[in-house]
mmCIF file with all atom_site columns, C-alpha atoms in Angstrom:
data_model
loop_
_atom_site.group_PDB
_atom_site.id
_atom_site.type_symbol
_atom_site.label_atom_id
_atom_site.label_alt_id
_atom_site.label_comp_id
_atom_site.label_asym_id
_atom_site.label_entity_id
_atom_site.label_seq_id
_atom_site.pdbx_PDB_ins_code
_atom_site.Cartn_x
_atom_site.Cartn_y
_atom_site.Cartn_z
_atom_site.occupancy
_atom_site.B_iso_or_equiv
_atom_site.pdbx_formal_charge
_atom_site.auth_seq_id
_atom_site.auth_comp_id
_atom_site.auth_asym_id
_atom_site.auth_atom_id
_atom_site.pdbx_PDB_model_num
ATOM 1   C CA . THR K 1 1   ? -26.662 25.458  -35.102 1.00 50.00 ? 1   THR K CA 1
ATOM 2   C CA . ASN K 1 2   ? -26.453 27.043  -31.926 1.00 54.00 ? 2   ASN K CA 1
ATOM 3   C CA . SER K 1 3   ? -25.027 30.316  -31.715 1.00 59.00 ? 3   SER K CA 1
ATOM 4   C CA . ARG K 1 4   ? -23.519 30.409  -28.518 1.00 70.00 ? 4   ARG K CA 1
ATOM 5   C CA . LEU K 1 5   ? -21.121 27.425  -29.537 1.00 64.00 ? 5   LEU K CA 1
ATOM 6   C CA . PRO K 1 6   ? -17.504 28.875  -30.536 1.00 65.00 ? 6   PRO K CA 1
ATOM 7   C CA . PRO K 1 7   ? -16.784 27.366  -34.140 1.00 64.00 ? 7   PRO K CA 1
ATOM 8   C CA . LEU K 1 8   ? -14.497 24.086  -34.013 1.00 62.00 ? 8   LEU K CA 1
ATOM 9   C CA . PRO K 1 9   ? -11.091 25.159  -35.173 1.00 60.00 ? 9   PRO K CA 1
ATOM 10  C CA . CYS K 1 10  ? -9.719  23.811  -38.690 1.00 59.00 ? 10  CYS K CA 1
ATOM 11  C CA . GLY K 1 11  ? -6.378  24.136  -40.550 1.00 55.00 ? 11  GLY K CA 1
ATOM 12  C CA . ASP K 1 12  ? -3.589  25.106  -38.818 1.00 53.00 ? 12  ASP K CA 1
ATOM 13  C CA . SER K 1 13  ? -5.387  26.619  -35.975 1.00 51.00 ? 13  SER K CA 1
ATOM 14  C CA . ALA K 1 14  ? -6.061  23.315  -35.205 1.00 50.00 ? 14  ALA K CA 1
ATOM 15  C CA . ARG K 1 15  ? -3.151  22.103  -34.300 1.00 52.00 ? 15  ARG K CA 1
ATOM 16  C CA . THR K 1 16  ? -2.243  24.906  -31.737 1.00 52.00 ? 16  THR K CA 1
ATOM 17  C CA . PRO K 1 17  ? -4.005  24.753  -28.341 1.00 54.00 ? 17  PRO K CA 1
ATOM 18  C CA . LEU K 1 18  ? -6.919  26.544  -27.832 1.00 55.00 ? 18  LEU K CA 1
ATOM 19  C CA . LEU K 1 19  ? -5.571  28.884  -24.779 1.00 56.00 ? 19  LEU K CA 1
ATOM 20  C CA . ALA K 1 20  ? -2.338  29.219  -25.455 1.00 55.00 ? 20  ALA K CA 1
ATOM 21  C CA . PRO K 1 21  ? -0.999  32.488  -24.458 1.00 52.00 ? 21  PRO K CA 1
ATOM 22  C CA . SER K 1 22  ? 0.726   34.794  -26.927 1.00 54.00 ? 22  SER K CA 1
ATOM 23  C CA . SER K 1 23  ? 4.843   35.112  -26.687 1.00 55.00 ? 23  SER K CA 1
ATOM 24  C CA . ASP K 1 24  ? 4.077   39.262  -25.388 1.00 60.00 ? 24  ASP K CA 1
ATOM 25  C CA . GLU K 1 25  ? 2.289   37.562  -22.238 1.00 62.00 ? 25  GLU K CA 1
ATOM 26  C CA . ASP K 1 26  ? 2.378   35.935  -19.145 1.00 61.00 ? 26  ASP K CA 1
ATOM 27  C CA . PRO K 1 27  ? 0.776   32.759  -18.459 1.00 57.00 ? 27  PRO K CA 1
ATOM 28  C CA . PRO K 1 28  ? -1.864  32.331  -16.863 1.00 61.00 ? 28  PRO K CA 1
ATOM 29  C CA . PRO K 1 29  ? -1.569  31.320  -13.098 1.00 67.00 ? 29  PRO K CA 1
ATOM 30  C CA . VAL K 1 30  ? -3.563  28.178  -14.120 1.00 68.00 ? 30  VAL K CA 1
ATOM 31  C CA . ALA K 1 31  ? -0.721  27.518  -16.843 1.00 67.00 ? 31  ALA K CA 1
ATOM 32  C CA . GLU K 1 32  ? 1.719   28.036  -14.229 1.00 68.00 ? 32  GLU K CA 1
ATOM 33  C CA . MET K 1 33  ? 0.391   25.692  -11.862 1.00 62.00 ? 33  MET K CA 1
ATOM 34  C CA . SER K 1 34  ? 0.039   22.565  -14.418 1.00 67.00 ? 34  SER K CA 1
ATOM 35  C CA . ALA K 1 35  ? 3.590   23.509  -15.764 1.00 65.00 ? 35  ALA K CA 1
ATOM 36  C CA . LYS K 1 36  ? 5.248   22.957  -11.595 1.00 63.00 ? 36  LYS K CA 1
ATOM 37  C CA . GLN K 1 37  ? 3.398   19.740  -11.198 1.00 63.00 ? 37  GLN K CA 1
ATOM 38  C CA . ILE K 1 38  ? 4.454   17.858  -15.158 1.00 65.00 ? 38  ILE K CA 1
ATOM 39  C CA . GLU K 1 39  ? 8.040   19.101  -14.119 1.00 64.00 ? 39  GLU K CA 1
ATOM 40  C CA . GLY K 1 40  ? 7.506   17.525  -10.702 1.00 58.00 ? 40  GLY K CA 1
ATOM 41  C CA . ALA K 1 41  ? 8.010   21.084  -8.339  1.00 56.00 ? 41  ALA K CA 1
ATOM 42  C CA . ALA K 1 42  ? 6.745   19.397  -4.776  1.00 65.00 ? 42  ALA K CA 1
ATOM 43  C CA . ALA K 1 43  ? 3.640   21.120  -3.630  1.00 69.00 ? 43  ALA K CA 1
ATOM 44  C CA . LYS K 1 44  ? 3.432   22.563  -0.083  1.00 80.00 ? 44  LYS K CA 1
ATOM 45  C CA . PRO K 1 45  ? 1.535   20.551  2.157   1.00 81.00 ? 45  PRO K CA 1
ATOM 46  C CA . SER K 1 46  ? -1.780  21.786  3.641   1.00 88.00 ? 46  SER K CA 1
ATOM 47  C CA . LEU K 1 47  ? -2.306  23.307  7.232   1.00 88.00 ? 47  LEU K CA 1
ATOM 48  C CA . PHE K 1 48  ? -3.932  19.927  7.995   1.00 90.00 ? 48  PHE K CA 1
ATOM 49  C CA . SER K 1 49  ? -1.445  17.969  6.390   1.00 89.00 ? 49  SER K CA 1
ATOM 50  C CA . ARG K 1 50  ? 1.165   19.389  8.260   1.00 91.00 ? 50  ARG K CA 1
ATOM 51  C CA . VAL K 1 51  ? -0.673  19.366  11.761  1.00 93.00 ? 51  VAL K CA 1
ATOM 52  C CA . GLY K 1 52  ? -1.813  15.823  11.492  1.00 92.00 ? 52  GLY K CA 1
ATOM 53  C CA . THR K 1 53  ? 2.346   14.881  10.336  1.00 92.00 ? 53  THR K CA 1
ATOM 54  C CA . SER K 1 54  ? 3.228   16.260  13.442  1.00 93.00 ? 54  SER K CA 1
ATOM 55  C CA . ILE K 1 55  ? 0.566   15.118  15.780  1.00 92.00 ? 55  ILE K CA 1
ATOM 56  C CA . ALA K 1 56  ? 1.785   11.556  13.964  1.00 92.00 ? 56  ALA K CA 1
ATOM 57  C CA . THR K 1 57  ? 5.472   11.909  14.947  1.00 92.00 ? 57  THR K CA 1
ATOM 58  C CA . THR K 1 58  ? 4.832   12.739  18.381  1.00 90.00 ? 58  THR K CA 1
ATOM 59  C CA . ALA K 1 59  ? 2.748   10.264  19.154  1.00 88.00 ? 59  ALA K CA 1
ATOM 60  C CA . ARG K 1 60  ? 5.282   7.740   17.205  1.00 88.00 ? 60  ARG K CA 1
ATOM 61  C CA . ASN K 1 61  ? 8.202   9.286   19.085  1.00 87.00 ? 61  ASN K CA 1
ATOM 62  C CA . ASN K 1 62  ? 6.119   9.304   22.643  1.00 85.00 ? 62  ASN K CA 1
ATOM 63  C CA . LEU K 1 63  ? 4.409   5.586   22.475  1.00 86.00 ? 63  LEU K CA 1
ATOM 64  C CA . ARG K 1 64  ? 7.636   3.445   21.923  1.00 88.00 ? 64  ARG K CA 1
ATOM 65  C CA . PRO K 1 65  ? 9.040   1.668   24.875  1.00 88.00 ? 65  PRO K CA 1
ATOM 66  C CA . GLY K 1 66  ? 11.185  3.253   26.860  1.00 88.00 ? 66  GLY K CA 1
ATOM 67  C CA . ALA K 1 67  ? 9.618   6.844   26.582  1.00 89.00 ? 67  ALA K CA 1
ATOM 68  C CA . GLY K 1 68  ? 7.473   8.483   29.421  1.00 90.00 ? 68  GLY K CA 1
ATOM 69  C CA . LEU K 1 69  ? 4.198   8.795   28.307  1.00 90.00 ? 69  LEU K CA 1
ATOM 70  C CA . TYR K 1 70  ? 4.240   5.142   27.200  1.00 92.00 ? 70  TYR K CA 1
ATOM 71  C CA . SER K 1 71  ? 5.359   4.066   31.006  1.00 93.00 ? 71  SER K CA 1
ATOM 72  C CA . LEU K 1 72  ? 2.448   6.227   32.329  1.00 94.00 ? 72  LEU K CA 1
ATOM 73  C CA . CYS K 1 73  ? 0.425   5.023   30.017  1.00 93.00 ? 73  CYS K CA 1
ATOM 74  C CA . PHE K 1 74  ? 1.335   1.330   30.576  1.00 95.00 ? 74  PHE K CA 1
ATOM 75  C CA . GLY K 1 75  ? 1.232   2.055   34.799  1.00 96.00 ? 75  GLY K CA 1
ATOM 76  C CA . ALA K 1 76  ? -2.194  3.719   34.017  1.00 97.00 ? 76  ALA K CA 1
ATOM 77  C CA . ALA K 1 77  ? -3.532  0.407   32.353  1.00 97.00 ? 77  ALA K CA 1
ATOM 78  C CA . ALA K 1 78  ? -1.464  -2.040  34.825  1.00 98.00 ? 78  ALA K CA 1
ATOM 79  C CA . GLY K 1 79  ? -3.631  -0.369  37.909  1.00 98.00 ? 79  GLY K CA 1
ATOM 80  C CA . VAL K 1 80  ? -6.931  -0.325  36.341  1.00 98.00 ? 80  VAL K CA 1
ATOM 81  C CA . ALA K 1 81  ? -6.204  -3.858  35.275  1.00 98.00 ? 81  ALA K CA 1
ATOM 82  C CA . ILE K 1 82  ? -5.133  -4.424  39.056  1.00 98.00 ? 82  ILE K CA 1
ATOM 83  C CA . SER K 1 83  ? -8.139  -2.895  40.247  1.00 98.00 ? 83  SER K CA 1
ATOM 84  C CA . GLY K 1 84  ? -10.475 -4.864  38.498  1.00 98.00 ? 84  GLY K CA 1
ATOM 85  C CA . VAL K 1 85  ? -8.862  -7.814  39.669  1.00 98.00 ? 85  VAL K CA 1
ATOM 86  C CA . VAL K 1 86  ? -9.126  -6.817  43.241  1.00 98.00 ? 86  VAL K CA 1
ATOM 87  C CA . TYR K 1 87  ? -12.890 -5.362  42.528  1.00 97.00 ? 87  TYR K CA 1
ATOM 88  C CA . ALA K 1 88  ? -13.871 -9.561  41.561  1.00 97.00 ? 88  ALA K CA 1
ATOM 89  C CA . GLY K 1 89  ? -12.526 -10.934 44.060  1.00 96.00 ? 89  GLY K CA 1
ATOM 90  C CA . ARG K 1 90  ? -13.531 -8.871  46.520  1.00 94.00 ? 90  ARG K CA 1
ATOM 91  C CA . THR K 1 91  ? -16.851 -9.805  44.916  1.00 92.00 ? 91  THR K CA 1
ATOM 92  C CA . LEU K 1 92  ? -17.234 -13.395 45.014  1.00 93.00 ? 92  LEU K CA 1
ATOM 93  C CA . SER K 1 93  ? -15.646 -13.514 48.436  1.00 91.00 ? 93  SER K CA 1
ATOM 94  C CA . VAL K 1 94  ? -18.881 -11.274 50.041  1.00 88.00 ? 94  VAL K CA 1
ATOM 95  C CA . LEU K 1 95  ? -20.921 -13.995 47.282  1.00 88.00 ? 95  LEU K CA 1
ATOM 96  C CA . LEU K 1 96  ? -19.147 -17.010 48.174  1.00 89.00 ? 96  LEU K CA 1
ATOM 97  C CA . PHE K 1 97  ? -18.085 -16.794 51.881  1.00 87.00 ? 97  PHE K CA 1
ATOM 98  C CA . ASP K 1 98  ? -19.540 -13.717 54.209  1.00 84.00 ? 98  ASP K CA 1
ATOM 99  C CA . HIS K 1 99  ? -22.980 -15.555 54.367  1.00 79.00 ? 99  HIS K CA 1
ATOM 100 C CA . GLU K 1 100 ? -23.297 -13.239 57.533  1.00 79.00 ? 100 GLU K CA 1
ATOM 101 C CA . TYR K 1 101 ? -25.470 -10.674 55.632  1.00 67.00 ? 101 TYR K CA 1
ATOM 102 C CA . TYR K 1 102 ? -28.848 -13.038 55.614  1.00 65.00 ? 102 TYR K CA 1
ATOM 103 C CA . LYS K 1 103 ? -28.963 -12.221 59.428  1.00 61.00 ? 103 LYS K CA 1
ATOM 104 C CA . LEU K 1 104 ? -29.472 -8.581  58.569  1.00 56.00 ? 104 LEU K CA 1
#
């Protein structure tokens, strides 16, 4: 047998948990955390979770129709689209109707 392995519990000791604290000792922190999880106590969200929730809430509130940021982004997108149409129109105008550039 291997001398590093603890002996297996048998008899009455098999029914008691191996890591149970005695009645006069405080439970270890792991047992307290486990008890809170089992009892359903809500854990405090992590920093990244809180920051992500804050960003998502801000975006949800500002990126809906009628909000100022939504209107600015909509106007910018419309401006880019109109500029693209003007650029394409001028390019087609030069390619199809401006024949003087051949003479230069």
